[in-house]
Tab-separated table of C-alpha atoms in Angstrom:
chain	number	residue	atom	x	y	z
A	1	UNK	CA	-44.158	51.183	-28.982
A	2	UNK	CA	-45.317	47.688	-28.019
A	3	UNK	CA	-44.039	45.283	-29.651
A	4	UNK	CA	-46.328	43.297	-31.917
A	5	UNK	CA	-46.810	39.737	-34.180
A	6	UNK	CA	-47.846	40.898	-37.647
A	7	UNK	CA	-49.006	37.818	-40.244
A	8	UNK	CA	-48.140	38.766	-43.402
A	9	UNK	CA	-50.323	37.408	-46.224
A	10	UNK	CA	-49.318	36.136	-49.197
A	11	UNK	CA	-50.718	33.651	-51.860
A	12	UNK	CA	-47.575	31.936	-51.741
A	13	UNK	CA	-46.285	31.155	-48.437
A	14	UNK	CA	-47.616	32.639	-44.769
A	15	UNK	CA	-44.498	33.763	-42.813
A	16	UNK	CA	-44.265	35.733	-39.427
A	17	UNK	CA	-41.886	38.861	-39.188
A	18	UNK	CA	-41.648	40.279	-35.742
A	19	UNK	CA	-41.667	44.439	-35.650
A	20	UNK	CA	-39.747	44.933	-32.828
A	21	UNK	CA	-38.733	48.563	-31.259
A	22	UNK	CA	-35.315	48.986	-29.710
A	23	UNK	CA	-35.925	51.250	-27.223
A	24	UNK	CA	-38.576	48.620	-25.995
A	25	UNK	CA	-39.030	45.080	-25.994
A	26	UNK	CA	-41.461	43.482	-23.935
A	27	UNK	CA	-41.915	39.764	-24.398
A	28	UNK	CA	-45.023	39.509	-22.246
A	29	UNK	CA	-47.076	41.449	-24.589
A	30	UNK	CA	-48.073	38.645	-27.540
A	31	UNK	CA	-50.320	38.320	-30.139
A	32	UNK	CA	-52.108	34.823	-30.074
A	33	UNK	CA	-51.838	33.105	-33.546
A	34	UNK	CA	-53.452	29.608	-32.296
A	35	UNK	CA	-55.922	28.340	-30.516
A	36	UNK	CA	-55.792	27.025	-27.248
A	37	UNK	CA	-53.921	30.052	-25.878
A	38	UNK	CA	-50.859	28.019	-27.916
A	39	UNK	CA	-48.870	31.379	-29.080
A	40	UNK	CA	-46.626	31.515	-32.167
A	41	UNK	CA	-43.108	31.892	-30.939
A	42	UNK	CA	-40.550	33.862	-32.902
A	43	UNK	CA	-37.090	32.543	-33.089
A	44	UNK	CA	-34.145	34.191	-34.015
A	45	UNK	CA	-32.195	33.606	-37.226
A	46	UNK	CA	-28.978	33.268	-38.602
A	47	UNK	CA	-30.847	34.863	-42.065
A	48	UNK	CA	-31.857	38.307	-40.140
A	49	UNK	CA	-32.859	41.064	-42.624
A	50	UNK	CA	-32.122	44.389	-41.377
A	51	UNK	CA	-33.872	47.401	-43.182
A	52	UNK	CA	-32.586	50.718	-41.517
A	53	UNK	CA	-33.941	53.494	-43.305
A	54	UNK	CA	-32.831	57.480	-42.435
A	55	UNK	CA	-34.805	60.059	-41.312
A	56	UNK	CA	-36.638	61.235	-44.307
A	57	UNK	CA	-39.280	64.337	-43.678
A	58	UNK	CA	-42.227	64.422	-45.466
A	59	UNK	CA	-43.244	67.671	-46.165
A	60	UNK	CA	-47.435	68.518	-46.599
A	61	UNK	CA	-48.088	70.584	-49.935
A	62	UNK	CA	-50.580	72.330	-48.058
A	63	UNK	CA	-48.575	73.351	-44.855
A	64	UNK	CA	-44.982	73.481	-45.486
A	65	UNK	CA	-44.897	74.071	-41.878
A	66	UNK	CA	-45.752	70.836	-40.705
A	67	UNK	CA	-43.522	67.931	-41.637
A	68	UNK	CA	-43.347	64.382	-40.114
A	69	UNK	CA	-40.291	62.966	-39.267
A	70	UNK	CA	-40.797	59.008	-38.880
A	71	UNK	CA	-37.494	57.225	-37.807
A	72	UNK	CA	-38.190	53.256	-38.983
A	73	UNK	CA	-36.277	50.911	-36.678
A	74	UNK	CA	-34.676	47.735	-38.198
A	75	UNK	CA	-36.964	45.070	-39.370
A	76	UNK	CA	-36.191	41.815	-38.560
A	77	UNK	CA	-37.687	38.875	-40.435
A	78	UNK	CA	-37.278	35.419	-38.448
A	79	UNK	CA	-38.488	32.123	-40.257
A	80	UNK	CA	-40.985	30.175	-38.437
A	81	UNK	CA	-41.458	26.363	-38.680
A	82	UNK	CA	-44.883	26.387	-40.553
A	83	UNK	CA	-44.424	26.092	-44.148
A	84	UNK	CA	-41.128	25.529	-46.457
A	85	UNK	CA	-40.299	28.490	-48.821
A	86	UNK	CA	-41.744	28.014	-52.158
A	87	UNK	CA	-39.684	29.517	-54.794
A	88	UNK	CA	-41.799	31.876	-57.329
A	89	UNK	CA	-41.311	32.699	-59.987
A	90	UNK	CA	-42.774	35.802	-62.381
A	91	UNK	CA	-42.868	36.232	-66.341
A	92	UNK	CA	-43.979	38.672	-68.493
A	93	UNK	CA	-44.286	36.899	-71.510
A	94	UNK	CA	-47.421	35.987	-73.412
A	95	UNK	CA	-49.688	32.134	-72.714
A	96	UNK	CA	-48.381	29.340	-74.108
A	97	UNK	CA	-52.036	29.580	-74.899
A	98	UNK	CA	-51.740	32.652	-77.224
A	99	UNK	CA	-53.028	32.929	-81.026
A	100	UNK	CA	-49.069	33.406	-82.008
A	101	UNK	CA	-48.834	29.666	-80.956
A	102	UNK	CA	-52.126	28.460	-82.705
A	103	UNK	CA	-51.729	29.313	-86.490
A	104	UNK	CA	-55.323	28.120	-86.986
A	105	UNK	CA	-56.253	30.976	-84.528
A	106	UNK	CA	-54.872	33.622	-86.434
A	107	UNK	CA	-58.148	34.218	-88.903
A	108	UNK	CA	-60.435	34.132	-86.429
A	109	UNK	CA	-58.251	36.925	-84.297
A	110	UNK	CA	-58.176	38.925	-87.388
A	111	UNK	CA	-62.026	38.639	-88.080
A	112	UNK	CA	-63.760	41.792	-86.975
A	113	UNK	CA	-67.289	42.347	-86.149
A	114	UNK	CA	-67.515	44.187	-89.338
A	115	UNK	CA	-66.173	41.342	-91.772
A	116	UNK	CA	-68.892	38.849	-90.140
A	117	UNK	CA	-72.025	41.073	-90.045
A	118	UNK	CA	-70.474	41.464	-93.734
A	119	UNK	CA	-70.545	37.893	-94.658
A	120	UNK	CA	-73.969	37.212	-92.776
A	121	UNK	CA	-75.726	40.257	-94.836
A	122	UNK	CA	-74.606	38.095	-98.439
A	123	UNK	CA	-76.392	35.350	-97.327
A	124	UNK	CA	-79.379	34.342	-99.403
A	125	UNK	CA	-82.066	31.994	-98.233
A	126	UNK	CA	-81.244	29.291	-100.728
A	127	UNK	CA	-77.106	29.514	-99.007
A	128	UNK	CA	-79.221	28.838	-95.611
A	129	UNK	CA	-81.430	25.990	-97.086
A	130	UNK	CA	-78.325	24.407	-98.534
A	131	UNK	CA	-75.577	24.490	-95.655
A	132	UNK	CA	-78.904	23.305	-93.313
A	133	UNK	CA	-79.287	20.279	-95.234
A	134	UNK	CA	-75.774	19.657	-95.283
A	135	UNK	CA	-75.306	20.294	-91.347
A	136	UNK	CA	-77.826	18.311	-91.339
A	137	UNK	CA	-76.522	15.306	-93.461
A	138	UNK	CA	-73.223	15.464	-91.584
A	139	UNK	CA	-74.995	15.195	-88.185
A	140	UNK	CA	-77.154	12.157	-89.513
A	141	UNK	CA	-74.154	10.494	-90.812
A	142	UNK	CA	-71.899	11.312	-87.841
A	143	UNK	CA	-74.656	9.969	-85.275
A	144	UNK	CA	-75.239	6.545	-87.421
A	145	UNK	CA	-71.595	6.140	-88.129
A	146	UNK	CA	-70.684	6.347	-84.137
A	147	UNK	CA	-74.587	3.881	-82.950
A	148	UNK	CA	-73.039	2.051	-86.020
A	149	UNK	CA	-69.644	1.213	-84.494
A	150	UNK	CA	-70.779	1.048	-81.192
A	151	UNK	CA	-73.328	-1.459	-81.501
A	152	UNK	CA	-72.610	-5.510	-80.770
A	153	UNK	CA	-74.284	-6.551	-83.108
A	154	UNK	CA	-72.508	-4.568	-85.968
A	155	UNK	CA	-69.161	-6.817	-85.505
A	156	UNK	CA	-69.473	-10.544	-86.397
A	157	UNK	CA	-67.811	-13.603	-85.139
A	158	UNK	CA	-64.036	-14.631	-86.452
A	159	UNK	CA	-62.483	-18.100	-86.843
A	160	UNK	CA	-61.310	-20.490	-90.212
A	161	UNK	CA	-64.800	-20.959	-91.132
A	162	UNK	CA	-66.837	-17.803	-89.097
A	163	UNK	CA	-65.409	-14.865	-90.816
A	164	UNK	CA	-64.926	-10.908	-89.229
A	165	UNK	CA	-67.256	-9.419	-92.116
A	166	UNK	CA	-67.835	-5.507	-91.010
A	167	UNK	CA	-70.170	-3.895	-93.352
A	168	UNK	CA	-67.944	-0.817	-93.529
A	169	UNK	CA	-65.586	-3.131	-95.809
A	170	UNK	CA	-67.749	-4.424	-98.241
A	171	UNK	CA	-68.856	-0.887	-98.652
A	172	UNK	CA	-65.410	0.663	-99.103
A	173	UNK	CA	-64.723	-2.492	-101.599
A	174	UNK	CA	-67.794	-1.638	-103.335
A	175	UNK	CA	-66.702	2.257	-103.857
A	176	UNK	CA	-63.072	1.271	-104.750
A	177	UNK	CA	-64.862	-1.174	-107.639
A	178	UNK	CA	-67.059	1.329	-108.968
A	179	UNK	CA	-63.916	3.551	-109.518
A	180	UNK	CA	-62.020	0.805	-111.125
A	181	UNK	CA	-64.950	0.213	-113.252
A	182	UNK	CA	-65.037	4.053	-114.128
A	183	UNK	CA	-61.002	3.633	-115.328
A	184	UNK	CA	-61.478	0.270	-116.742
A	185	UNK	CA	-64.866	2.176	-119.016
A	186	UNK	CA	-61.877	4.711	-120.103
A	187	UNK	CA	-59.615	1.692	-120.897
A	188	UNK	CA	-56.989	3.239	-118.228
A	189	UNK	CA	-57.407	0.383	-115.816
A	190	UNK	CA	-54.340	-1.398	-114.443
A	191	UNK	CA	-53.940	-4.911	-113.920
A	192	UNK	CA	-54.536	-4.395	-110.045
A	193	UNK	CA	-57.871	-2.416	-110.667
A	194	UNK	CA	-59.394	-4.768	-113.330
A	195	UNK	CA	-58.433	-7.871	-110.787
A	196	UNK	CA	-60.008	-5.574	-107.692
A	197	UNK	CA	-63.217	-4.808	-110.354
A	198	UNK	CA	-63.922	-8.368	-110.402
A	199	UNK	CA	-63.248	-9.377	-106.480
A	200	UNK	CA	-65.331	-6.322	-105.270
A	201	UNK	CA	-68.439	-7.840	-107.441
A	202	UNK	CA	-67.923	-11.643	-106.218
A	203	UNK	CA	-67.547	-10.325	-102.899
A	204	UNK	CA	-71.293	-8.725	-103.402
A	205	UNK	CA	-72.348	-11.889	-105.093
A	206	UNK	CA	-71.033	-14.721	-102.910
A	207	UNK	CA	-70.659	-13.433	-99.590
A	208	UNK	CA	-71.886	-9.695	-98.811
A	209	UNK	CA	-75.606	-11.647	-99.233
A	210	UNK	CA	-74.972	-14.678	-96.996
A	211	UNK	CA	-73.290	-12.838	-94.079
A	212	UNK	CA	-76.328	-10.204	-94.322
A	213	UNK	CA	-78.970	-12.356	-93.814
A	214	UNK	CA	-76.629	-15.529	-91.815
A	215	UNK	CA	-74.748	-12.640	-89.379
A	216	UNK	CA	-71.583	-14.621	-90.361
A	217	UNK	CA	-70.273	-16.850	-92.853
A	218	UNK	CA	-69.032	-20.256	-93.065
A	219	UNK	CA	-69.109	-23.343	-95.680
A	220	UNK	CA	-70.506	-22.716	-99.364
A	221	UNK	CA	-69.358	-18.742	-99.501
A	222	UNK	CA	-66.197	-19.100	-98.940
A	223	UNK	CA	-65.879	-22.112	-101.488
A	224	UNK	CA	-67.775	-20.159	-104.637
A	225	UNK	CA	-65.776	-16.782	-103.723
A	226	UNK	CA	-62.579	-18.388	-104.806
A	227	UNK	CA	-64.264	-20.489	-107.554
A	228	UNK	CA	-65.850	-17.666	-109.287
A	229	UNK	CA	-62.287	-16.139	-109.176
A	230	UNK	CA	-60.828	-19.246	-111.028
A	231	UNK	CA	-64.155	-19.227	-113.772
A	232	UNK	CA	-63.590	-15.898	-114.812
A	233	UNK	CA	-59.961	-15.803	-114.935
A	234	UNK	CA	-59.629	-18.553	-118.082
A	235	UNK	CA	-60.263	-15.874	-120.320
A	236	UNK	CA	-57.464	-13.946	-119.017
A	237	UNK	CA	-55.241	-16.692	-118.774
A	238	UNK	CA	-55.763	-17.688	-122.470
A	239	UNK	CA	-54.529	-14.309	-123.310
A	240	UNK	CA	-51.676	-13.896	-121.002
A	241	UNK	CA	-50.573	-17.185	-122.749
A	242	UNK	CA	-51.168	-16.188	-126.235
A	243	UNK	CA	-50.044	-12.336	-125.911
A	244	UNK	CA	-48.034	-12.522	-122.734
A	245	UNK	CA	-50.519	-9.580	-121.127
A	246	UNK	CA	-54.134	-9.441	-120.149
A	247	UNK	CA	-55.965	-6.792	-122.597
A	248	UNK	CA	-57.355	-7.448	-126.274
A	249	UNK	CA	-55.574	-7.022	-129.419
A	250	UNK	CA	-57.490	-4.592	-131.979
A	251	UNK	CA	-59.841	-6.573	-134.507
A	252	UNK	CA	-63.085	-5.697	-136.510
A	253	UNK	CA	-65.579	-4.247	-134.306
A	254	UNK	CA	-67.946	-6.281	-135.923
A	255	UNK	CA	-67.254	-8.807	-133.505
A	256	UNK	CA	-67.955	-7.067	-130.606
A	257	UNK	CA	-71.072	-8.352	-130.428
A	258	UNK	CA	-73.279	-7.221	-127.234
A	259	UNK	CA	-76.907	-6.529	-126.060
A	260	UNK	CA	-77.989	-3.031	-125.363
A	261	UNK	CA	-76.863	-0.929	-122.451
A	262	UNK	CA	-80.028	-1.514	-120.552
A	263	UNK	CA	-80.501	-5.291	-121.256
A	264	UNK	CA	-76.810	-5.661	-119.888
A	265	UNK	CA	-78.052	-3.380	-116.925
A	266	UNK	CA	-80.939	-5.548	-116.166
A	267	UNK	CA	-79.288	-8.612	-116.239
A	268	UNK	CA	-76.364	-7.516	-113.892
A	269	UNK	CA	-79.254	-6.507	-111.439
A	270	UNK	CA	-80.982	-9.230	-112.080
A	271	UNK	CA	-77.983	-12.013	-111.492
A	272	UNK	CA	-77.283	-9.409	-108.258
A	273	UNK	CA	-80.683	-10.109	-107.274
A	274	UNK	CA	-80.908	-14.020	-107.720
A	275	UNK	CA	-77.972	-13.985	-105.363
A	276	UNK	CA	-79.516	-11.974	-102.479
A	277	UNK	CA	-82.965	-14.094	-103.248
A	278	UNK	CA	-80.759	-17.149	-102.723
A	279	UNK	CA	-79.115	-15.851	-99.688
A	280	UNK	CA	-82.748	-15.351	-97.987
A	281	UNK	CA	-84.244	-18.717	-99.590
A	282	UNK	CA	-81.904	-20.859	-98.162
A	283	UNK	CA	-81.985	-21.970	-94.564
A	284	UNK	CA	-78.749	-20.553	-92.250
A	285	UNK	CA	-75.568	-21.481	-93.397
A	286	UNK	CA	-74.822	-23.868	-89.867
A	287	UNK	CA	-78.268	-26.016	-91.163
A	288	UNK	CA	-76.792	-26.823	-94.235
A	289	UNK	CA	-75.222	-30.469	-94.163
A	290	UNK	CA	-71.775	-31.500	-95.155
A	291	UNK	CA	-70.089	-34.264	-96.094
A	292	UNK	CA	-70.806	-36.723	-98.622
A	293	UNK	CA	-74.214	-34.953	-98.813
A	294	UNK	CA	-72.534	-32.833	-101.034
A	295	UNK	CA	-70.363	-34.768	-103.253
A	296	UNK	CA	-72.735	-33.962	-106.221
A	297	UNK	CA	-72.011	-30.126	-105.823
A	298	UNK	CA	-68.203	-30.872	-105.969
A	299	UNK	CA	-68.846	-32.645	-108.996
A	300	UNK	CA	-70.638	-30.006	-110.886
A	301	UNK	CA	-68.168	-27.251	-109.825
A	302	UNK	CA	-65.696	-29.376	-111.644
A	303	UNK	CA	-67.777	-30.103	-114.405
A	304	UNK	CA	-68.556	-26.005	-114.587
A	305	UNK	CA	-64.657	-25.391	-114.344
A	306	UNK	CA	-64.083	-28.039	-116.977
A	307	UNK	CA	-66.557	-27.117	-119.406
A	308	UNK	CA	-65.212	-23.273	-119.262
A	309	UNK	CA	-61.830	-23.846	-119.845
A	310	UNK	CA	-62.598	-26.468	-122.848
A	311	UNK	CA	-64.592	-23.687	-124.388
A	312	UNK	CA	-62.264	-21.117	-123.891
A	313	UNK	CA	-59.204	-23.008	-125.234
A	314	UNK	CA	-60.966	-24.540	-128.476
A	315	UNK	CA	-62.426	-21.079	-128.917
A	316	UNK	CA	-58.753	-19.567	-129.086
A	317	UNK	CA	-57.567	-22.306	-131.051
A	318	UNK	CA	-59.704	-21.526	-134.440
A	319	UNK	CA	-59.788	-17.565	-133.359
A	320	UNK	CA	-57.554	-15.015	-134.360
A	321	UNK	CA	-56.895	-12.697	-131.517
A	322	UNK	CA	-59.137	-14.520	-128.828
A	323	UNK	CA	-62.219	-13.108	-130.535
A	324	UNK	CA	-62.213	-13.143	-134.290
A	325	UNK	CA	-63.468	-16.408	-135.177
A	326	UNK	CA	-61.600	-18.405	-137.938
A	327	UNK	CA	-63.440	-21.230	-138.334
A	328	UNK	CA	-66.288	-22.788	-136.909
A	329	UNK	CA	-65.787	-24.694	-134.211
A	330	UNK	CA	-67.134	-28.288	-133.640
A	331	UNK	CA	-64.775	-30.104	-130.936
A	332	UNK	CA	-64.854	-30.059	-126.960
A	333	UNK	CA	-67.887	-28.623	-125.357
A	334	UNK	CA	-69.091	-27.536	-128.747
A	335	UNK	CA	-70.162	-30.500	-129.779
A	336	UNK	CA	-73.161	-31.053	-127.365
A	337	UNK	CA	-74.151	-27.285	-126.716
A	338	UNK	CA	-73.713	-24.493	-129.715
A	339	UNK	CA	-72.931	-21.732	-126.624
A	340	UNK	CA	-70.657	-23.715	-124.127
A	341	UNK	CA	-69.748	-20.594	-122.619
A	342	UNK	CA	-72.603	-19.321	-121.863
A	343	UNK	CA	-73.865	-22.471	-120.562
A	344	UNK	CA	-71.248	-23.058	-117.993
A	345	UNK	CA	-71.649	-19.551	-116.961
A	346	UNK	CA	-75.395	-20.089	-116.238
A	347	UNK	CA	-74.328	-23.969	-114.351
A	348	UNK	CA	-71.910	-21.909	-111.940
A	349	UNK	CA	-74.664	-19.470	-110.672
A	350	UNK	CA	-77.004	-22.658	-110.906
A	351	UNK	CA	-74.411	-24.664	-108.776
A	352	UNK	CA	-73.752	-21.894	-106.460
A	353	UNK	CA	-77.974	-22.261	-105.459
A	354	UNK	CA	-77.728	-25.364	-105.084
A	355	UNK	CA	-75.541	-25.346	-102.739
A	356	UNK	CA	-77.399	-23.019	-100.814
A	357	UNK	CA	-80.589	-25.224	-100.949
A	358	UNK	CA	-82.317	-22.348	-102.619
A	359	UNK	CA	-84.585	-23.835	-105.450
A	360	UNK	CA	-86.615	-20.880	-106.312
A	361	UNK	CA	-83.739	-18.510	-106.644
A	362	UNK	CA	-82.480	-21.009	-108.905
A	363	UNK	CA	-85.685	-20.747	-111.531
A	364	UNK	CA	-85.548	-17.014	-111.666
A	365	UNK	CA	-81.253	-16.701	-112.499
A	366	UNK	CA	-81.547	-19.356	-115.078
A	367	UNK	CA	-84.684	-17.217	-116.407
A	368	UNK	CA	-82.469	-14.452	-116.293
A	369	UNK	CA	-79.607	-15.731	-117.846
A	370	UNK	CA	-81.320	-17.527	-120.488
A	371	UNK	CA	-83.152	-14.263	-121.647
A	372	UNK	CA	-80.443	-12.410	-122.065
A	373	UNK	CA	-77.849	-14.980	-123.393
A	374	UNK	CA	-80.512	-16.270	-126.321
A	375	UNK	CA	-80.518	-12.244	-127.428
A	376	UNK	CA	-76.729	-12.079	-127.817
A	377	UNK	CA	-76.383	-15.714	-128.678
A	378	UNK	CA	-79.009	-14.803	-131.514
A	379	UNK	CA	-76.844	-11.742	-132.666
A	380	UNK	CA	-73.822	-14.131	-132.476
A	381	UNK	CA	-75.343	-16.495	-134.704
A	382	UNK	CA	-76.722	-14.062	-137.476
A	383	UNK	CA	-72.913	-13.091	-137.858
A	384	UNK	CA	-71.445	-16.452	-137.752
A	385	UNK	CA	-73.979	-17.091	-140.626
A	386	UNK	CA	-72.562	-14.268	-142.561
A	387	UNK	CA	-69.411	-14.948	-142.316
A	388	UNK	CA	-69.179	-19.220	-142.947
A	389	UNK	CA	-72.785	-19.912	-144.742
A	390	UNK	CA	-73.294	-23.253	-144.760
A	391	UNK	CA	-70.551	-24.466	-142.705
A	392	UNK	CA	-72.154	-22.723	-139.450
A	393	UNK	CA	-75.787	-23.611	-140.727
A	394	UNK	CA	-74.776	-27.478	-140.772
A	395	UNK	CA	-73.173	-27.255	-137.860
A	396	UNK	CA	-76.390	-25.716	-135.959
A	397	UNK	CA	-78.265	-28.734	-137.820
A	398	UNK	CA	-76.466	-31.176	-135.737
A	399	UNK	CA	-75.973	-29.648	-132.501
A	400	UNK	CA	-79.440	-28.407	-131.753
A	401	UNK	CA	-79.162	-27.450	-128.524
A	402	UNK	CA	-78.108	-23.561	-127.916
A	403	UNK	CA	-77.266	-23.818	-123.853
A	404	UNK	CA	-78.635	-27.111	-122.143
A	405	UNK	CA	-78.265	-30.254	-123.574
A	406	UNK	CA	-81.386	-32.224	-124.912
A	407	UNK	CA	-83.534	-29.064	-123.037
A	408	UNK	CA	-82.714	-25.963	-124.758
């Protein structure tokens, strides 16, 4: 038998073996592996592997006759200098990929054809309609939440006085205030929720309006954002002092006097809207001039602050329990306007335009304000007459004016 170069394949690593017969060796006779007549020579090893096999016959089923003997002569495997051994190895076990390892898998490997065609056949059309729309929705919302984030103009400019205002934050302010408004309805609100009630609605007031229509904010805004804070909070403060917390002590509900659902309705929208109006009235924010051009505002913010917490603390003095009046009060703020309250109230939103340079916005939140404050103010005054006579009747005969001095 010649002797001949076999190439074993494998998907692992090519390696030569030479099958090589004792009784002949001729190394003349090669097989060309290369090209350029450059043969593949087969050196010996020290790692021989010798397979010697005996003489085994193999017997036809058909012809018991005729057998084959085949004697195998020893194989010897030689490395060659190609390629390195690569070490395989070879497991039976499952993917890492497998359901087993996936526990969300595990329903959907269970599902059968059966269970599906089951599920599809109790559809009605009103169960397509609906999870449509709501595909639907959740596509919309998905697709303008992503253009959302990734568009430029979306993000505004940071510094002291250019504030980072994403919309995304005012929104999730306004949610969390409608839910503390919800607990504070139910009288469950915490001290945290009524205080993040009243920031989420100055933040749609004083600076959600300006940095819509301004793309960033700077001056006024930031100023009225903290002084609305400091307005509001004298009532508070007066009872924190007096009762060492912030809620109301019972009293007659008699005094609880208030305007209608929807009149308090429309004038929240309508103060709401006198902001925004102001917000697009008044030229941008960077045109507005500083400086001792606006020494006049600074005065009437003090005034404002001034005026509330004179009425507030003269109120308290001659009430019992903040709002059960004990007498009729005639000192402070009370003795130029019959509703000082009220009318500082209406001279902070009137400051606030001012300040913006928006005139027009201006007329329609003191037209506002002064609708809706002469119906309670009305109510209040009915009672007070009921209750003091002709104490409260000579006091309304000297101080004429219900909310602006020598006007109204």
């Amino acid at each position: 038998m010649e002797t001949a170069s076999v190439l074993i394949p494998s998907k692992t690593i090519p390696f030569g073996f030479s099958l090589t017969n004792n009784r002949i060796n001729d190394s003349r006779n090669r097989v060309s592996l290369r090209h350029f007549n450059k043969h593949l020579q087969s050196h010996l090893s020290n790692t021989n592997f010798h397979c010697n096999r005996i003489r085994t016959p193999i017997r036809n089923p058909l012809n018991p006759l005729l057998s084959l003997n085949q004697t195998l002569s020893p194989l010897r495997f030689t490395k060659t200098h190609l390629l390195s051994p690569v070490k395989c190895s070879y497991s039976s076990s499952a993917s890492t990929g497998a359901p087993q390892n996936y526990p969300w898998l595990k329903p959907l490997k269970d599902l059968s054809f059966d269970e599906v065609k089951a599920i599809l056949l109790q559809l009605t059309p009103f169960d397509i309609i609906k999870w449509s729309a709501v595909f639907s929705v959740a596509i919309a919302v998905t697709k303008w939440s992503v253009n959302l984030l990734l568009n430029p103009f979306f993000w505004m400019y940071f510094s002291w006085t250019w504030l980072f205002w994403p919309w995304f934050v005012a929104i999730s302010l306004a949610v969390y205030g409608l839910y503390c408004f919800y607990k504070h309805s139910l009288g469950a609100a915490s001290i945290f929720e009524q205080i993040a009630l009243v920031t989420s609605v100055f933040t749609w007031l004083t600076l959600v309006p300006p940095a819509h229509f301004n793309g960033y904010l700077q001056g006024w805004p930031f100023v009225f954002f903290f002084v609305y804070h400091y307005f509001f909070f004298f009532n508070v403060s007066v009872r924190k002092r007096l009762y060492g917390d912030y809620f109301a002590r019972p009293h007659d509900p008699k005094w609880d006097v208030d305007a209608p659902k929807w009149h308090r309705l429309l004038f929240c929208a309508g103060v709401m809207v006198g902001h925004w109006l102001a917000a697009l009235e008044g030229p941008e924010l960077h045109l507005i001039s500083g400086g001792w051009s606006n020494a006049g505002i600074w005065v009437l913010i003090l005034v404002t602050l001034l005026m509330q917490y004179n009425s507030t603390l003269f109120l308290a003095k001659y009430s019992e329990k903040v709002v059960v009046p004990t007498a009729v009060v005639q000192f402070g703020p009370y003795r130029w306007v019959r509703h000082p309250i009220y009318s500082s109230t209406m001279l902070l939103f009137a400051t606030y335009f001012i300040a913006l340079r928006a005139r027009l916005s201006l007329l329609f939140v003191v037209a506002v304000c002064l609708i809706y404050y002469a119906q309670k103010a009305g109510k209040e005054e009915a009672l007070m007459i009921e209750t003091f006579g002709e104490r409260y009747l000579e006091y309304t005969s000297k101080v004429r004016y219900k909310f602006i001095p020598f006007v109204y």
